[in-house]
Short mmCIF file of C-alpha atoms in Angstrom, two decimals:
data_model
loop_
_atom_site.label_atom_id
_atom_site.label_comp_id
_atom_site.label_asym_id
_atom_site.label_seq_id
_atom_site.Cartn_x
_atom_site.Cartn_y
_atom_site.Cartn_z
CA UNK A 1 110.61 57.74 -39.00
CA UNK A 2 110.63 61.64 -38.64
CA UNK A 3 113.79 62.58 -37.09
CA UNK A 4 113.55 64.36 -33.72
CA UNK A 5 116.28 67.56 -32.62
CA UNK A 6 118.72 66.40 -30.61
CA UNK A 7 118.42 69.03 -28.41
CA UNK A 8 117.80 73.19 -29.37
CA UNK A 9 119.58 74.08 -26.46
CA UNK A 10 122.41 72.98 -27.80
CA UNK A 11 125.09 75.12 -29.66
CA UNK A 12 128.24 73.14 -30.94
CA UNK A 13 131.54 75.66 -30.27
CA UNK A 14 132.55 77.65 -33.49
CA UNK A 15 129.18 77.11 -35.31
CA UNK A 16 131.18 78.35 -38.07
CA UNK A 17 133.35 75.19 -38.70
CA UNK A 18 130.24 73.13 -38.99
CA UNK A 19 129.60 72.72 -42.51
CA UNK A 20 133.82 71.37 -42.38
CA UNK A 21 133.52 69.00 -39.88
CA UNK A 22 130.11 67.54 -40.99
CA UNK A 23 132.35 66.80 -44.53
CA UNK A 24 135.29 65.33 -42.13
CA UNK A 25 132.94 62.71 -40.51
CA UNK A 26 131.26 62.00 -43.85
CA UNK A 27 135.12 61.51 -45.33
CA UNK A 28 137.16 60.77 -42.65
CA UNK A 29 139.75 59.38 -44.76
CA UNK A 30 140.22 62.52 -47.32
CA UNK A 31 139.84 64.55 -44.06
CA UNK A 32 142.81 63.08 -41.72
CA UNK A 33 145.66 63.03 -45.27
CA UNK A 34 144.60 66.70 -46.08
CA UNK A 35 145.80 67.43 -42.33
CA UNK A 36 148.36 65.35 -43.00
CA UNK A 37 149.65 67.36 -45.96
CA UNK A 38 149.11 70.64 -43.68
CA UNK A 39 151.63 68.34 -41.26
CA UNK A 40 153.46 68.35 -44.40
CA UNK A 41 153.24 71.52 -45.09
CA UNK A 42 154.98 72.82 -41.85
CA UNK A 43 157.61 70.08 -42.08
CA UNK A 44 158.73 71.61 -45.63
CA UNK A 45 158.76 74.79 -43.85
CA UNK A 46 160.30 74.34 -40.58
CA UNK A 47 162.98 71.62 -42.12
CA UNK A 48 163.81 74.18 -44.74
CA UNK A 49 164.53 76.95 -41.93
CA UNK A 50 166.29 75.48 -38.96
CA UNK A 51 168.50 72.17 -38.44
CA UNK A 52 166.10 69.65 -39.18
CA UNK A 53 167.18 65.41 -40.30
CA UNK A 54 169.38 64.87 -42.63
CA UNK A 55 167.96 65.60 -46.05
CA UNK A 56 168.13 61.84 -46.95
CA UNK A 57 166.38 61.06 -44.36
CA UNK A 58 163.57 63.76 -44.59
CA UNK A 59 161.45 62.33 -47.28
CA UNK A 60 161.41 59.26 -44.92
CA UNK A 61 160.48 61.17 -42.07
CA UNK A 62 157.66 63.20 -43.79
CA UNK A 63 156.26 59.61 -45.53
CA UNK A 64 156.30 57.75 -42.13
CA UNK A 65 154.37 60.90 -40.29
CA UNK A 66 151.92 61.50 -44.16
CA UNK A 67 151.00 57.82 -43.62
CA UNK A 68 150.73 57.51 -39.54
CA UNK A 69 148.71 60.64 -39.88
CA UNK A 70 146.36 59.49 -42.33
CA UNK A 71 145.35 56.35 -40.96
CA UNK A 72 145.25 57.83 -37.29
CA UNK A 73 141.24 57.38 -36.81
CA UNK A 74 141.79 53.84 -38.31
CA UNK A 75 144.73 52.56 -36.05
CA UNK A 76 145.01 55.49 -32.77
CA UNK A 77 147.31 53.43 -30.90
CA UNK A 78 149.52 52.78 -33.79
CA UNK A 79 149.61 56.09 -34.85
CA UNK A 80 151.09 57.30 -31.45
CA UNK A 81 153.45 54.81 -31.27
CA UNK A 82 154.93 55.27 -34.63
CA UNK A 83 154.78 58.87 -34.11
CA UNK A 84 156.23 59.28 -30.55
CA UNK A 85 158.68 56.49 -31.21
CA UNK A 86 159.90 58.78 -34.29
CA UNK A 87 160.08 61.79 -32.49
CA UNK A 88 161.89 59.95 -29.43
CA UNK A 89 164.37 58.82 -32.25
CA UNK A 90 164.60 62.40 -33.95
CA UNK A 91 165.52 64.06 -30.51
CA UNK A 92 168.14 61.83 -29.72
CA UNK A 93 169.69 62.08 -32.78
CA UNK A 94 169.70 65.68 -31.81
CA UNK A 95 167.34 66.60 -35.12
CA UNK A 96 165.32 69.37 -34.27
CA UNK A 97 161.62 68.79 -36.41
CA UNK A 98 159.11 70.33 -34.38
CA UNK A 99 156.14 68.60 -36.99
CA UNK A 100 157.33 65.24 -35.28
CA UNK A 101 156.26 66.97 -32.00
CA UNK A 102 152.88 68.16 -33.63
CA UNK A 103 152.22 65.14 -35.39
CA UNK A 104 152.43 63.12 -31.89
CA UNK A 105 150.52 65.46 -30.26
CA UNK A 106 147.58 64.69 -33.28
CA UNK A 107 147.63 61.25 -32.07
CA UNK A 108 147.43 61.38 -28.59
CA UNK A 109 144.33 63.85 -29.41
CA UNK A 110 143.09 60.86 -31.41
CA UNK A 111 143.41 58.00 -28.60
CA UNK A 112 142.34 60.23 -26.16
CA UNK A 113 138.80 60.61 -28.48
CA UNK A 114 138.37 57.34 -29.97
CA UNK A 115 140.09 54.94 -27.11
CA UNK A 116 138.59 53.87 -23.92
CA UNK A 117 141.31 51.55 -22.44
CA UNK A 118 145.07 52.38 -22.33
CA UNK A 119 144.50 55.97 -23.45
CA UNK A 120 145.87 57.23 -20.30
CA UNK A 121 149.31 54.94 -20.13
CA UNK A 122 149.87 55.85 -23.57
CA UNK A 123 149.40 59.62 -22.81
CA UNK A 124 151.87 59.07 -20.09
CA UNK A 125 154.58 57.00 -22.53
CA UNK A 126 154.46 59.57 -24.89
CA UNK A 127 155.17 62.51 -21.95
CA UNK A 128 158.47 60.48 -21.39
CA UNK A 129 159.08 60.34 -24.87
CA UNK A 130 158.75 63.69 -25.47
CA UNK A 131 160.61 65.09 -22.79
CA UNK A 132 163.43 62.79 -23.64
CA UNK A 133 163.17 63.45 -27.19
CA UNK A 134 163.55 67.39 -26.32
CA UNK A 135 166.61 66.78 -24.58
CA UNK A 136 169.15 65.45 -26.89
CA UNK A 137 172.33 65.01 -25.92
CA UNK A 138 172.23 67.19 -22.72
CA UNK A 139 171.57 64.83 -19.63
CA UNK A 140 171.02 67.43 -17.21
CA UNK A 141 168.18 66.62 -14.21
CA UNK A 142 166.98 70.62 -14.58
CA UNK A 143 166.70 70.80 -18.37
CA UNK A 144 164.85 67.00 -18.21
CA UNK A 145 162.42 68.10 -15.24
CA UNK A 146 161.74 71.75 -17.54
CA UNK A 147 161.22 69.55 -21.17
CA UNK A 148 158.80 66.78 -18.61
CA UNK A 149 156.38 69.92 -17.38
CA UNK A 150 156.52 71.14 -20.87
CA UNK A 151 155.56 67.76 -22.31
CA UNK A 152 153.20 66.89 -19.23
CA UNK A 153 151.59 70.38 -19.98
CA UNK A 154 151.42 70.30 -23.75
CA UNK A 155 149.86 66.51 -23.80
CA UNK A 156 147.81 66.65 -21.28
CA UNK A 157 146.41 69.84 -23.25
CA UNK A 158 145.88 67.68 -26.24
CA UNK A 159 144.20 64.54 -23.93
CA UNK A 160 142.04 66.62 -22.85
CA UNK A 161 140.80 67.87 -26.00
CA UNK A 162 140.54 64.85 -27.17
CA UNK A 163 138.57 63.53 -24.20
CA UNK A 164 136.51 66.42 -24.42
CA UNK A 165 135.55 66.03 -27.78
CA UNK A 166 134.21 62.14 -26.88
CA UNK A 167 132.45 63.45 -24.37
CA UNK A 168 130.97 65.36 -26.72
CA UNK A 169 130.10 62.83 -28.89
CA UNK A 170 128.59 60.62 -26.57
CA UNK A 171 125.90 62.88 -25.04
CA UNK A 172 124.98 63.85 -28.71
CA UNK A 173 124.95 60.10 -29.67
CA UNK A 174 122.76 59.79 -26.29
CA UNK A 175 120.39 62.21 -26.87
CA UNK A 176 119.68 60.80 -30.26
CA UNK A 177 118.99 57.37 -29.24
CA UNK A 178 117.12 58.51 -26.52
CA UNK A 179 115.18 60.84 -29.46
CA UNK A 180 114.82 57.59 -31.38
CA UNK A 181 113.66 55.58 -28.19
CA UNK A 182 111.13 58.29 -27.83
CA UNK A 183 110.09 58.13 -30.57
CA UNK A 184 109.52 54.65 -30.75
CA UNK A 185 107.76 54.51 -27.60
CA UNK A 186 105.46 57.43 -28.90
CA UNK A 187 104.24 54.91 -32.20
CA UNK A 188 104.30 52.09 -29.68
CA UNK A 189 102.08 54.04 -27.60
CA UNK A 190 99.49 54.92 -29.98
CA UNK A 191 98.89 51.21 -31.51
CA UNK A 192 98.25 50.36 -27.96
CA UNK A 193 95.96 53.70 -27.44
CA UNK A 194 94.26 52.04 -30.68
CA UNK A 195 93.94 48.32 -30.04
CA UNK A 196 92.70 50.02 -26.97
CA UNK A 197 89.78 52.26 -28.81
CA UNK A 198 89.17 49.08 -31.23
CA UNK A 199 88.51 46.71 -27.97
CA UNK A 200 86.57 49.51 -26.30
CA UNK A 201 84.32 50.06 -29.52
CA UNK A 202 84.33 46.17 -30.14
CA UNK A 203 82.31 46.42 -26.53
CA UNK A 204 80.46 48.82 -26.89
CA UNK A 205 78.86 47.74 -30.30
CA UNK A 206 78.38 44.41 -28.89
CA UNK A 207 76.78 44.78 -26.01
CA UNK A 208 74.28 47.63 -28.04
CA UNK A 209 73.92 44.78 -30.90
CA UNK A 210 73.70 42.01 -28.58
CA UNK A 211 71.19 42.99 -26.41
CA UNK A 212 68.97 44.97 -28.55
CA UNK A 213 68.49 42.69 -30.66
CA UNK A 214 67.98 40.15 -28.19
CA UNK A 215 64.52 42.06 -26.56
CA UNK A 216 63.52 42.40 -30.47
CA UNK A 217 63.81 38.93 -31.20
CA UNK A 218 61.86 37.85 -28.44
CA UNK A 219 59.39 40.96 -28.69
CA UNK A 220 59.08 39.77 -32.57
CA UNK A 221 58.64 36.08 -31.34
CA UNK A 222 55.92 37.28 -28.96
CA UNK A 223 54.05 39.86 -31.47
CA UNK A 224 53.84 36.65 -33.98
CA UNK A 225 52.21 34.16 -31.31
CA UNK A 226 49.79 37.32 -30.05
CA UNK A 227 48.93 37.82 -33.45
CA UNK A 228 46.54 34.70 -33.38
CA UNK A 229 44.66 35.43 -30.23
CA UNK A 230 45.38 38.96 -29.04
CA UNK A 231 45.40 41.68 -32.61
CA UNK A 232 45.78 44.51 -29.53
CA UNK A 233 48.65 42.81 -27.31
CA UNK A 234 50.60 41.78 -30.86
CA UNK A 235 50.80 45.35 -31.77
CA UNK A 236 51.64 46.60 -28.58
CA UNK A 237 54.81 44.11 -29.07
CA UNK A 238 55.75 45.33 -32.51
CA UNK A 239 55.70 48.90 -31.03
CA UNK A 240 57.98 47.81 -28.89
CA UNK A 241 60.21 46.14 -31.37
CA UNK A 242 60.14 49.57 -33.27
CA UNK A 243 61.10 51.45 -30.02
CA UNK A 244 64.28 49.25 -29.06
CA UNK A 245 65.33 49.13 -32.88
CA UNK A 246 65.14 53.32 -32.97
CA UNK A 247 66.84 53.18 -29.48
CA UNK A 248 69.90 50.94 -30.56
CA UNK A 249 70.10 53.34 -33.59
CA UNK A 250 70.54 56.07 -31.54
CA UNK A 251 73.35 54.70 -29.59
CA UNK A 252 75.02 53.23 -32.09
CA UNK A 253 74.82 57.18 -33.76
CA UNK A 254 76.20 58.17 -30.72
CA UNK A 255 78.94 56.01 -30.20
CA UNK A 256 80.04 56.64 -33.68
CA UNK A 257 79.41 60.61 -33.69
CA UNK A 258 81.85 60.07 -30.67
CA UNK A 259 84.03 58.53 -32.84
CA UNK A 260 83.93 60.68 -35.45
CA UNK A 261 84.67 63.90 -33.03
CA UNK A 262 81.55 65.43 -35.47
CA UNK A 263 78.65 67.01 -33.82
CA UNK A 264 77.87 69.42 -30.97
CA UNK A 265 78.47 66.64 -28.36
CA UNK A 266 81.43 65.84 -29.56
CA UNK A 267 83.66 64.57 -28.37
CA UNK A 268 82.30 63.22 -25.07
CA UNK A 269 78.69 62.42 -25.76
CA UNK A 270 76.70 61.42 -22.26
CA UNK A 271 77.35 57.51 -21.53
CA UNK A 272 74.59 55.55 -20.34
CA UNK A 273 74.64 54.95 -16.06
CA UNK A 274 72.81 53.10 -14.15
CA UNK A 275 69.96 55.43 -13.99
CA UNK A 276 69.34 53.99 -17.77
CA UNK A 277 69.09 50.64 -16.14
CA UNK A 278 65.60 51.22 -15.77
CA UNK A 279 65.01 51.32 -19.45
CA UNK A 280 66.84 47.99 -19.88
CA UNK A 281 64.30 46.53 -16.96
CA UNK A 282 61.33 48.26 -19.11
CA UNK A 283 62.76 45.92 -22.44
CA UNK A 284 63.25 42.55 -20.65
CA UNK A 285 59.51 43.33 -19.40
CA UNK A 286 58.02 43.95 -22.76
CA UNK A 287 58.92 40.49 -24.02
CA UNK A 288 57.05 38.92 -21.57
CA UNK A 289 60.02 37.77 -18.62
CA UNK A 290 58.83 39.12 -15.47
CA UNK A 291 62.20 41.52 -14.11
CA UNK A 292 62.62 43.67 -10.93
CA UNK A 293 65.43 46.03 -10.14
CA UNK A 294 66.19 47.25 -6.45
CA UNK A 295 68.57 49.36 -4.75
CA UNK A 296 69.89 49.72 -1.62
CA UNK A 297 72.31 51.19 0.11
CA UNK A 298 73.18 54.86 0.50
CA UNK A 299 74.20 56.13 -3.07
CA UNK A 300 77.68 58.17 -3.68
CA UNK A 301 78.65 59.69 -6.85
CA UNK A 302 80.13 57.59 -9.20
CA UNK A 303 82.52 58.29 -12.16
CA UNK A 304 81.31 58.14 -15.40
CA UNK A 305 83.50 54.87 -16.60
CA UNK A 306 81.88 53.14 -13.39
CA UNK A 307 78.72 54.09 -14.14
CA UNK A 308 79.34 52.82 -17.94
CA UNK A 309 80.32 49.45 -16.80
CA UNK A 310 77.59 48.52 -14.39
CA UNK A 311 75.40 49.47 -17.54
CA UNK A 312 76.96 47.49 -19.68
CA UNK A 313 77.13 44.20 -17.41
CA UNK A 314 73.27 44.82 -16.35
CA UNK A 315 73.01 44.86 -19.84
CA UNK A 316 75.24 42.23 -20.62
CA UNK A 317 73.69 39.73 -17.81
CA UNK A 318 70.15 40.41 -18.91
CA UNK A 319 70.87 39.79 -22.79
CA UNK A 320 72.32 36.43 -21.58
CA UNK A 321 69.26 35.67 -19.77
CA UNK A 322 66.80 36.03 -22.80
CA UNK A 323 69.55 34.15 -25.02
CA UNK A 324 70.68 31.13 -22.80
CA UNK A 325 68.65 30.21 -20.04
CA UNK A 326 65.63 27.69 -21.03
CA UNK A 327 62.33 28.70 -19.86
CA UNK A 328 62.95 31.16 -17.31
CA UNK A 329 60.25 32.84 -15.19
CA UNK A 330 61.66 35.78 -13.64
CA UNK A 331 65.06 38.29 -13.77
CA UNK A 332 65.99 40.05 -11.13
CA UNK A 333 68.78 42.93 -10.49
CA UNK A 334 69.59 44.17 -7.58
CA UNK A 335 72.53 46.97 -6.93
CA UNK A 336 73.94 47.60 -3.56
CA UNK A 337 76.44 50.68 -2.55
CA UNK A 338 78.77 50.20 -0.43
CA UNK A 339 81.55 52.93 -0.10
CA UNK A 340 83.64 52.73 -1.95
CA UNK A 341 82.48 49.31 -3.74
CA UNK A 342 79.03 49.18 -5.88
CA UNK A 343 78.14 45.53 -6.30
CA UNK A 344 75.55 45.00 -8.78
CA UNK A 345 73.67 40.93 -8.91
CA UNK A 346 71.47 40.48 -11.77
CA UNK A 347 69.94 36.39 -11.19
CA UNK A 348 67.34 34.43 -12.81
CA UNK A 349 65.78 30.91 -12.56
CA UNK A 350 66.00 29.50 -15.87
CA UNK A 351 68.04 26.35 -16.47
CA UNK A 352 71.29 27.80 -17.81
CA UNK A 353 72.76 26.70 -21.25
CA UNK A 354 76.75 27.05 -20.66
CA UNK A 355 77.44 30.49 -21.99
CA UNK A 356 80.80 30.65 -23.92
CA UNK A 357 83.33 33.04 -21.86
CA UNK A 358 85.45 34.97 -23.81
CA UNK A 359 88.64 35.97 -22.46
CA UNK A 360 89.07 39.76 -22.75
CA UNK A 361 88.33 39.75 -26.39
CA UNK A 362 85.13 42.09 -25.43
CA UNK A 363 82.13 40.08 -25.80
CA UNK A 364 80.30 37.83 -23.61
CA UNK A 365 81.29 37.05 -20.23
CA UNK A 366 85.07 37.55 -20.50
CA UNK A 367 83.77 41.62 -21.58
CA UNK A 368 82.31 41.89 -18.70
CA UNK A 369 85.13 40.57 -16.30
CA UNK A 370 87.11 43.21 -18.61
CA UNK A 371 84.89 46.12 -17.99
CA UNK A 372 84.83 45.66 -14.33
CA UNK A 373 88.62 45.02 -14.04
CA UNK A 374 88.91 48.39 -15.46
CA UNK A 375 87.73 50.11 -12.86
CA UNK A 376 89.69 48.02 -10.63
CA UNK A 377 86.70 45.40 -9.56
CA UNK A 378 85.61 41.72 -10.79
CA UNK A 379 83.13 40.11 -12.28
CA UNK A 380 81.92 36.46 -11.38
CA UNK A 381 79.27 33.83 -12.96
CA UNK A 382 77.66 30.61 -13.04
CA UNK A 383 74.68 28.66 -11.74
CA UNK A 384 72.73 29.44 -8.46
CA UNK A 385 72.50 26.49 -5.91
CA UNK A 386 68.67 26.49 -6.03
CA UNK A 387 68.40 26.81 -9.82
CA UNK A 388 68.91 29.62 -12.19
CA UNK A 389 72.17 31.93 -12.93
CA UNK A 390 74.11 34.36 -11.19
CA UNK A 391 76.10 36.84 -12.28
CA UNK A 392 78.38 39.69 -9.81
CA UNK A 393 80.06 42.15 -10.29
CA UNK A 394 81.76 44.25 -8.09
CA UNK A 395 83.04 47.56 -9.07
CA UNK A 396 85.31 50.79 -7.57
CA UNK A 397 83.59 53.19 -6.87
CA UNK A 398 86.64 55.36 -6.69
CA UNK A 399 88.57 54.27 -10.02
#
């Protein structure tokens, strides 16, 4: 999967430190005990210039805080309890080590970024503990309200950092899932946009198939039996069979130029409407079945997807009839508007053979309930009550 930017608005403070804290989150182990030696570091320094613990204690002190330091992203809560509980003890002992101090403030940055629950009690503990740890041995109420404003002020500065920075990380971490959702629903979208174009062309090369091949059969059928009686008629039915095979063969080199996107009518070559219905009358006639087509109603404009489908279910209907039904003597079709509905009936009064109905896998009956549901209308079919088959569809004229 190609990964998508987060977001090019955004610009992370002090680009600069990047690179640095791309490495930390790669390695945070390495990262957290190299600030730990910088924690270190000061300790050496500050211990070695003011009144710090007792040097046999020091090493002590500077392990507990290397190791409470290290493993901080690993164990927050313990981390701020080790280190606030050793710089409660420190202060009391009167000890002065000011890394103790920095070392709790490092943790309560690290609850505060990785912690959800308890982060704010233990921000409060560790005010009390600081401000008690700054005060010694001196018990006075104005020196212990100045060191709890000073250690209210100083934590909550580090809290907030540290809540900052998970805010941080959870609108990046949301924008990337939502960049990964996005993404997904993108590929998601396109197989369906292509089962889509497969069922569509499935259709469409059915029902030009299907019914051509249909009016050829039975013009072929009809040319042979002529052939015996009638030299003129028989050839006038093998023209015929030449004129719908060259007509399928140009739709189906339409539909695929279409699909192609090749050609100067590319890529939305004309569709067949219902004005081409008359063509489809003109085949059923040439093999011999008797067909009208009528129309009433005042006529609206129709979009081209309606106009498709009432082709293609004429069509459709009128294959069936030359296929199925046994011995029939007529076919009629007859199209009513009626705004905003179209209704189109195509009957006949053969003795039906039960057609098999496909359920929306594009062919047969269950196509045509499919095509008609797409432009928000139905389809419905089965034998008339005084012989013969009926099939309706009802389409919006509006879709």
């Amino acid at each position: 999967m190609t990964p998508v930017p987060i977001d090019p608005a955004f610009r992370p403070p002090w680009p600069g430190l990047e690179p640095l804290r791309a490495w930390a989150r790669r390695h945070p182990l390495p990262a957290d005990l190299l600030l730990a030696f910088g924690v270190l570091g000061l300790a050496l320094v500050v211990g070695a210039q003011g009144p710090g613990p007792a040097p046999r204690f020091l090493a002590a002190v500077v392990v507990v805080l290397l190791a409470a330091l290290t493993f901080r992203r690993r164990f927050p809560l313990s981390a701020l309890a080790v280190t606030a509980a050793l710089a409660l003890a420190l202060g009391l002992l009167g000890a002065s080590f000011p890394p103790a101090t920095v070392a709790v403030l490092v943790a309560v940055y690290t609850v505060a970024a990785h912690r959800d629950r308890h982060r704010v009690a233990a921000a409060a503990a560790t005010v009390v503990a600081l401000s008690a740890a700054d005060l010694g041995g001196d018990t006075g109420i104005a020196v212990f309200v100045a060191h709890l404003v000073f250690g209210t002020a100083i934590v909550t500065t580090a809290f907030a950092l540290g809540v900052t920075v998970r805010t941080r990380r959870a609108y990046l971490a949301s924008l990337h899932d939502r960049a990964v959702r996005a993404e997904r629903e993108r590929d998601q979208e396109s197989q369906i946009a292509a089962a889509r174009e497969r069922a569509r062309i499935a259709r469409e090369m059915h029902d030009i198939i299907a019914h051509n091949l249909s009016v050829m059969i039975a013009l072929a059928d009809g040319a042979a039996f002529a052939a015996r009686t009638d030299a003129g008629q028989a050839e006038a039915a093998a023209k015929h069979v030449s004129a719908t095979g060259r007509q399928a063969l140009d739709e189906m080199h339409r539909l695929l130029t279409v699909l192609r996107g090749t050609g100067e009518d590319s890529p939305r070559a004309p569709q067949p409407g219902i004005a081409d219905i008359d063509e489809l009358v003109d085949q059923v006639r040439a093999t011999g079945l008797p067909a009208t087509w009528t129309v009433t109603g005042r006529r609206f404009p129709l979009p081209p997807t309606v106009e498709l489908a009432v082709y293609r279910v004429a069509q459709e209907a009128l294959t069936n009839v030359l296929k199925h039904a046994v011995a029939p003597t007529s076919a009629t079709i007859h199209l009513t508007y009626e705004d905003p509905l179209v209704t189109l009936e195509v009957l006949d009064d053969g003795q039906p053979v039960p057609v098999p109905v496909a359920s929306g896998d594009g062919h047969g009956l269950g196509g045509m309930r499919e095509r008609a549901s797409i432009t928000g209308g139905a389809v419905e079919a089965g034998p008339r009550a005084g012989g013969g088959w009926l099939v309706r569809g009802r389409f919006g004229g509006h879709a």
